[in-house]
Short mmCIF file of C-alpha atoms in Angstrom, two decimals:
data_model
loop_
_atom_site.label_atom_id
_atom_site.label_comp_id
_atom_site.label_asym_id
_atom_site.label_seq_id
_atom_site.Cartn_x
_atom_site.Cartn_y
_atom_site.Cartn_z
CA MET A 1 -21.85 0.10 -2.82
CA THR A 2 -18.38 1.63 -3.28
CA ASP A 3 -15.23 -0.11 -4.54
CA PHE A 4 -11.72 0.93 -3.48
CA LEU A 5 -9.68 0.04 -6.55
CA ASP A 6 -7.08 2.80 -6.85
CA ILE A 7 -6.30 6.14 -5.25
CA ASP A 8 -6.67 7.97 -8.56
CA LYS A 9 -10.16 6.50 -8.96
CA THR A 10 -11.34 7.78 -5.56
CA ASP A 11 -12.52 11.35 -4.96
CA PRO A 12 -10.00 13.41 -2.91
CA LYS A 13 -12.73 14.34 -0.42
CA ASP A 14 -13.44 10.65 0.18
CA LEU A 15 -9.73 9.93 0.55
CA ARG A 16 -9.50 12.61 3.20
CA LYS A 17 -12.54 11.17 5.00
CA ILE A 18 -10.87 7.75 5.03
CA ILE A 19 -7.63 9.13 6.47
CA ASP A 20 -9.45 11.16 9.12
CA SER A 21 -11.54 8.12 10.04
CA ALA A 22 -8.38 6.02 10.37
CA HIS A 23 -6.84 8.58 12.73
CA SER A 24 -10.01 8.65 14.83
CA MET A 25 -10.30 4.87 15.08
CA LYS A 26 -6.66 4.51 16.06
CA LYS A 27 -7.01 7.16 18.78
CA ALA A 28 -10.16 5.45 20.09
CA ARG A 29 -8.12 2.27 20.65
CA THR A 30 -5.38 4.02 22.65
CA GLY A 31 -4.69 2.09 25.83
CA GLN A 32 -6.82 -0.89 24.85
CA LEU A 33 -5.56 -4.45 24.55
CA ARG A 34 -4.81 -5.49 20.96
CA GLY A 35 -7.57 -8.10 20.96
CA THR A 36 -10.23 -5.66 22.14
CA LEU A 37 -13.22 -5.16 19.85
CA ASP A 38 -14.11 -1.67 18.60
CA ALA A 39 -16.88 -0.11 20.67
CA ASP A 40 -19.29 0.55 17.80
CA GLN A 41 -18.85 -2.84 16.03
CA PRO A 42 -19.60 -1.45 12.54
CA LEU A 43 -19.01 -4.81 10.79
CA ALA A 44 -21.20 -6.88 13.10
CA ASN A 45 -23.04 -9.53 11.04
CA HIS A 46 -20.78 -8.84 8.02
CA MET A 47 -18.71 -11.50 6.25
CA VAL A 48 -15.58 -10.41 4.37
CA ALA A 49 -13.79 -12.59 1.78
CA LEU A 50 -10.00 -12.13 1.74
CA ILE A 51 -8.54 -13.56 -1.49
CA PHE A 52 -4.78 -14.07 -1.81
CA GLU A 53 -3.39 -15.13 -5.16
CA LYS A 54 -0.14 -13.52 -3.93
CA PRO A 55 1.16 -14.51 -0.49
CA SER A 56 1.19 -11.85 2.21
CA THR A 57 2.00 -11.11 5.83
CA ARG A 58 0.93 -7.53 6.53
CA THR A 59 -2.06 -7.49 4.16
CA ARG A 60 -3.46 -10.78 5.42
CA VAL A 61 -3.00 -10.10 9.12
CA SER A 62 -4.08 -6.45 9.03
CA PHE A 63 -7.29 -7.10 7.08
CA ASP A 64 -8.16 -10.19 9.14
CA VAL A 65 -7.56 -8.45 12.46
CA GLY A 66 -9.31 -5.29 11.27
CA VAL A 67 -12.48 -7.15 10.32
CA ARG A 68 -12.50 -9.00 13.65
CA GLN A 69 -11.93 -5.83 15.68
CA MET A 70 -14.97 -4.29 13.98
CA GLY A 71 -17.13 -7.30 14.81
CA GLY A 72 -17.14 -9.03 11.41
CA GLN A 73 -15.96 -12.42 10.26
CA THR A 74 -13.46 -13.35 7.55
CA LEU A 75 -13.22 -16.09 4.94
CA VAL A 76 -9.58 -16.37 3.83
CA LEU A 77 -9.06 -17.96 0.40
CA SER A 78 -5.80 -18.67 -1.44
CA GLY A 79 -5.31 -18.77 -5.19
CA ALA A 80 -5.27 -22.56 -4.98
CA ASP A 81 -8.62 -22.53 -3.18
CA MET A 82 -10.15 -20.28 -5.82
CA GLN A 83 -8.29 -21.24 -9.01
CA LEU A 84 -9.19 -17.81 -10.33
CA GLY A 85 -9.33 -17.78 -14.10
CA HIS A 86 -8.21 -21.43 -14.38
CA GLY A 87 -11.63 -23.02 -14.58
CA GLU A 88 -14.58 -20.94 -13.55
CA THR A 89 -14.32 -17.43 -14.93
CA ILE A 90 -13.50 -14.52 -12.64
CA ALA A 91 -16.88 -13.04 -13.57
CA ASP A 92 -18.73 -16.14 -12.37
CA THR A 93 -16.58 -16.35 -9.23
CA ALA A 94 -17.44 -12.73 -8.44
CA ARG A 95 -21.16 -13.36 -8.94
CA VAL A 96 -21.11 -16.43 -6.70
CA LEU A 97 -19.03 -14.86 -3.92
CA SER A 98 -21.40 -11.89 -3.87
CA ARG A 99 -24.19 -14.26 -2.81
CA TYR A 100 -22.20 -15.29 0.26
CA VAL A 101 -20.22 -12.29 1.53
CA ASP A 102 -20.64 -8.55 2.07
CA LEU A 103 -17.19 -7.37 0.95
CA ILE A 104 -14.29 -8.76 -1.10
CA MET A 105 -10.60 -7.89 -0.72
CA ILE A 106 -8.34 -9.36 -3.40
CA ARG A 107 -4.54 -9.44 -3.60
CA THR A 108 -3.61 -10.64 -7.06
CA PHE A 109 -1.16 -10.37 -9.94
CA GLU A 110 -2.90 -8.93 -12.97
CA GLU A 111 -4.86 -5.69 -12.64
CA GLN A 112 -7.50 -7.11 -15.00
CA THR A 113 -8.37 -9.77 -12.41
CA LEU A 114 -9.20 -7.00 -9.93
CA LEU A 115 -11.19 -5.06 -12.52
CA ASP A 116 -13.17 -8.12 -13.57
CA MET A 117 -13.91 -8.95 -9.94
CA ALA A 118 -15.18 -5.40 -9.36
CA GLU A 119 -17.22 -5.34 -12.56
CA TYR A 120 -19.17 -8.52 -11.82
CA ALA A 121 -19.35 -8.50 -8.02
CA THR A 122 -22.47 -7.01 -6.47
CA VAL A 123 -20.61 -6.23 -3.23
CA PRO A 124 -17.71 -3.76 -2.75
CA VAL A 125 -14.24 -4.84 -3.87
CA ILE A 126 -10.96 -3.62 -2.36
CA ASN A 127 -7.58 -3.71 -4.11
CA GLY A 128 -5.19 -5.44 -1.69
CA LEU A 129 -2.39 -5.22 -4.29
CA THR A 130 -1.87 -5.90 -7.99
CA ASN A 131 1.21 -5.76 -10.19
CA ALA A 132 0.00 -2.26 -11.16
CA SER A 133 -0.73 -0.61 -7.79
CA HIS A 134 -0.96 -0.89 -4.00
CA PRO A 135 -3.39 1.78 -2.77
CA CYS A 136 -3.99 0.44 0.76
CA GLN A 137 -0.28 0.71 1.51
CA ILE A 138 -0.14 4.35 0.47
CA MET A 139 -3.22 5.25 2.51
CA ALA A 140 -1.33 3.87 5.53
CA ASP A 141 1.75 5.86 4.49
CA ILE A 142 -0.21 9.12 4.25
CA MET A 143 -1.73 8.42 7.66
CA THR A 144 1.72 7.73 9.14
CA PHE A 145 3.29 10.87 7.70
CA GLU A 146 0.50 13.04 9.06
CA GLU A 147 0.78 11.46 12.52
CA HIS A 148 4.42 12.50 12.72
CA ALA A 149 4.70 15.63 10.57
CA GLY A 150 1.26 17.15 10.02
CA PRO A 151 -0.61 17.64 6.72
CA ILE A 152 1.12 16.17 3.69
CA LYS A 153 -0.24 18.81 1.30
CA GLY A 154 2.62 20.82 -0.19
CA ARG A 155 5.36 18.60 1.26
CA LYS A 156 8.20 16.96 -0.68
CA VAL A 157 8.29 13.16 -0.95
CA VAL A 158 11.24 11.39 -2.59
CA TRP A 159 11.14 7.81 -3.82
CA SER A 160 14.51 6.10 -4.33
CA GLY A 161 14.70 2.87 -6.31
CA ASP A 162 12.35 1.01 -8.63
CA GLY A 163 9.29 2.72 -10.15
CA ASN A 164 7.08 -0.22 -9.18
CA ASN A 165 3.43 -0.71 -8.21
CA VAL A 166 3.88 0.94 -4.80
CA PHE A 167 5.43 3.99 -6.45
CA THR A 168 2.48 4.13 -8.87
CA SER A 169 0.09 4.49 -5.95
CA PHE A 170 2.34 7.18 -4.46
CA ALA A 171 2.10 9.05 -7.77
CA HIS A 172 -1.69 8.74 -7.69
CA ALA A 173 -1.68 10.05 -4.12
CA ALA A 174 0.55 13.01 -4.98
CA LYS A 175 -2.15 14.39 -7.23
CA GLN A 176 -5.07 13.61 -4.93
CA PHE A 177 -3.41 14.85 -1.71
CA GLU A 178 -1.46 17.66 -3.45
CA PHE A 179 2.13 16.92 -2.44
CA ASP A 180 5.31 17.00 -4.54
CA LEU A 181 6.80 13.66 -5.58
CA THR A 182 10.32 13.08 -6.89
CA PHE A 183 11.51 9.79 -8.36
CA THR A 184 15.20 8.92 -8.32
CA GLY A 185 16.28 5.69 -9.94
CA PRO A 186 17.88 4.26 -13.09
CA PRO A 187 16.10 4.83 -16.45
CA PRO A 188 15.37 1.10 -17.04
CA LEU A 189 13.25 1.10 -13.87
CA ASP A 190 11.40 4.36 -14.48
CA PRO A 191 7.73 4.52 -13.49
CA HIS A 192 5.11 4.16 -16.22
CA PRO A 193 5.28 7.05 -18.74
CA SER A 194 1.68 8.00 -17.91
CA LEU A 195 2.90 9.13 -14.48
CA HIS A 196 5.78 11.34 -15.65
CA ALA A 197 3.73 14.52 -16.06
CA GLY A 198 2.82 14.60 -12.37
CA ILE A 199 6.25 13.87 -10.87
CA THR A 200 9.85 15.10 -10.92
CA ILE A 201 12.57 12.73 -12.11
CA GLU A 202 16.09 13.36 -10.76
CA ARG A 203 18.78 10.75 -11.52
CA ASP A 204 21.17 11.94 -8.79
CA PRO A 205 19.77 10.70 -5.46
CA ALA A 206 21.81 13.24 -3.48
CA LYS A 207 20.14 16.08 -5.40
CA ALA A 208 16.75 14.39 -5.30
CA VAL A 209 16.52 14.24 -1.50
CA GLN A 210 17.49 17.86 -0.88
CA GLY A 211 14.62 19.50 0.97
CA ALA A 212 12.75 16.19 1.32
CA ASP A 213 10.17 15.79 4.09
CA LEU A 214 9.89 12.06 3.43
CA VAL A 215 12.23 9.52 1.81
CA VAL A 216 10.72 6.22 0.69
CA THR A 217 12.11 3.04 -0.81
CA ASP A 218 11.00 -0.53 -1.45
CA THR A 219 12.58 -3.92 -2.01
CA TRP A 220 14.73 -4.19 -5.10
CA VAL A 221 13.63 -7.71 -5.96
CA SER A 222 10.37 -9.62 -5.87
CA MET A 223 10.06 -13.13 -4.46
CA HIS A 224 9.10 -14.22 -7.99
CA ASP A 225 12.19 -12.75 -9.73
CA PRO A 226 14.74 -15.26 -11.12
CA GLN A 227 18.34 -15.07 -9.88
CA SER A 228 19.54 -13.36 -13.06
CA ALA A 229 16.99 -10.57 -12.58
CA ARG A 230 18.01 -10.18 -8.93
CA GLU A 231 21.66 -9.68 -9.85
CA ARG A 232 20.78 -7.20 -12.60
CA ARG A 233 18.56 -5.14 -10.28
CA HIS A 234 21.23 -5.03 -7.58
CA ASN A 235 23.70 -3.66 -10.11
CA GLN A 236 21.18 -1.10 -11.38
CA LEU A 237 20.04 0.09 -7.95
CA ARG A 238 23.19 -0.05 -5.83
CA GLY A 239 23.66 3.72 -6.13
CA TYR A 240 20.12 4.38 -4.88
CA GLN A 241 20.48 2.71 -1.48
CA VAL A 242 18.98 4.82 1.32
CA ASN A 243 21.80 5.09 3.84
CA GLU A 244 22.83 7.58 6.51
CA ALA A 245 24.79 9.70 4.03
CA LEU A 246 21.75 10.06 1.77
CA MET A 247 19.33 10.81 4.62
CA ALA A 248 21.74 13.50 5.86
CA LYS A 249 21.08 15.43 2.64
CA ALA A 250 17.32 15.57 3.30
CA LYS A 251 15.72 17.82 5.91
CA PRO A 252 16.96 17.03 9.45
CA ASP A 253 13.48 15.88 10.48
CA ALA A 254 12.74 14.00 7.23
CA LEU A 255 10.93 10.73 7.80
CA PHE A 256 11.97 7.39 6.30
CA MET A 257 9.47 4.79 5.11
CA HIS A 258 9.63 1.28 3.67
CA CYS A 259 6.47 -0.80 3.19
CA LEU A 260 8.30 -4.03 4.16
CA PRO A 261 9.39 -6.76 3.86
CA ALA A 262 12.89 -5.32 3.52
CA HIS A 263 16.24 -6.72 2.49
CA ARG A 264 18.42 -4.92 4.99
CA GLU A 265 21.68 -3.49 3.62
CA ASP A 266 20.29 -3.62 0.09
CA GLU A 267 17.66 -0.93 -0.56
CA ALA A 268 18.20 0.58 2.89
CA THR A 269 20.70 0.14 5.69
CA SER A 270 19.77 -1.03 9.16
CA ALA A 271 21.19 2.24 10.49
CA VAL A 272 18.44 4.09 8.61
CA MET A 273 15.69 1.54 9.18
CA ASP A 274 16.29 1.50 12.94
CA GLY A 275 17.28 5.15 13.14
CA PRO A 276 15.45 8.12 14.69
CA ASN A 277 13.84 9.21 11.40
CA SER A 278 12.39 5.79 10.59
CA VAL A 279 8.66 5.21 11.03
CA ILE A 280 8.51 1.84 9.30
CA PHE A 281 6.79 -0.01 12.14
CA ASP A 282 4.21 2.73 12.68
CA GLU A 283 3.68 2.49 8.93
CA ALA A 284 3.14 -1.28 9.21
CA GLU A 285 0.70 -0.86 12.11
CA ASN A 286 -1.25 1.78 10.25
CA ARG A 287 -2.14 -0.71 7.53
CA LEU A 288 -4.62 -2.01 10.11
CA HIS A 289 -6.22 1.36 10.87
CA ALA A 290 -6.23 2.68 7.30
CA GLN A 291 -7.80 -0.50 5.93
CA LYS A 292 -10.46 -0.51 8.63
CA ALA A 293 -11.37 2.99 7.47
CA VAL A 294 -11.41 1.84 3.83
CA MET A 295 -13.75 -1.05 4.67
CA ARG A 296 -16.11 1.21 6.59
CA TRP A 297 -16.15 3.66 3.68
CA CYS A 298 -16.87 0.89 1.17
CA LEU A 299 -19.77 -0.43 3.24
CA GLY A 300 -21.06 2.95 4.39
CA VAL A 301 -21.01 1.93 8.07
#
């Protein structure tokens, strides 16, 4: 039994196996209809619980479709269905669920909820997102970069914006996959101090993106942020918008990524998002393939 909780908690050799497996599974589906089942059906007779305390589009659909393509079945549960931590303890919930299902994916708020689920479950647990990290997204991003530009080892990745949970997983990946990571953003939105030793911080976005192989950003505001916080973040981050002028300072073939959903003309312009360097929709698709590879790795199938 193997959990997938964070990129920095997973051996680099296993991370590479997951990425290579994702590439192979995607290639095997080339030319097939979207609803076609995978030939080997590795999750046949497996039940997977998908728990969403936080709402989702890409995570929900990609995990659900991925399980079904591999021959398994899903049980989708919302926070209201589960009432995690509001009555029955997370530990007891994990013990009970483990009697019913073969694998648990949880998308939640507090990292401790994920850790408690993993500690007490007797089946593998996958981190679908917490306020602290988003490892499945970054596995899809690594896969996408390598599809378009070859091995990511030794390349320069620049993150422009908020040092949030997605950036944290990028920082974990930089160490495990051995690429250079630069953060450019305002000091109040710096990534966690524990990450600073492994990254470069450059306040001037124009300088930051020089020589970049990949430029990445994310939404400036969360759906849960109050209006006052939204206005403050817009003021803080306005100078870090990824637009055509900024991309022109990176390498000519530099890729652009955004994990979506996006607020167009805020963190990135439509000209960049729909431009020739953008791979955002390949990135979204690859959530499906990368997560299928993660599930197979967790279950050893």
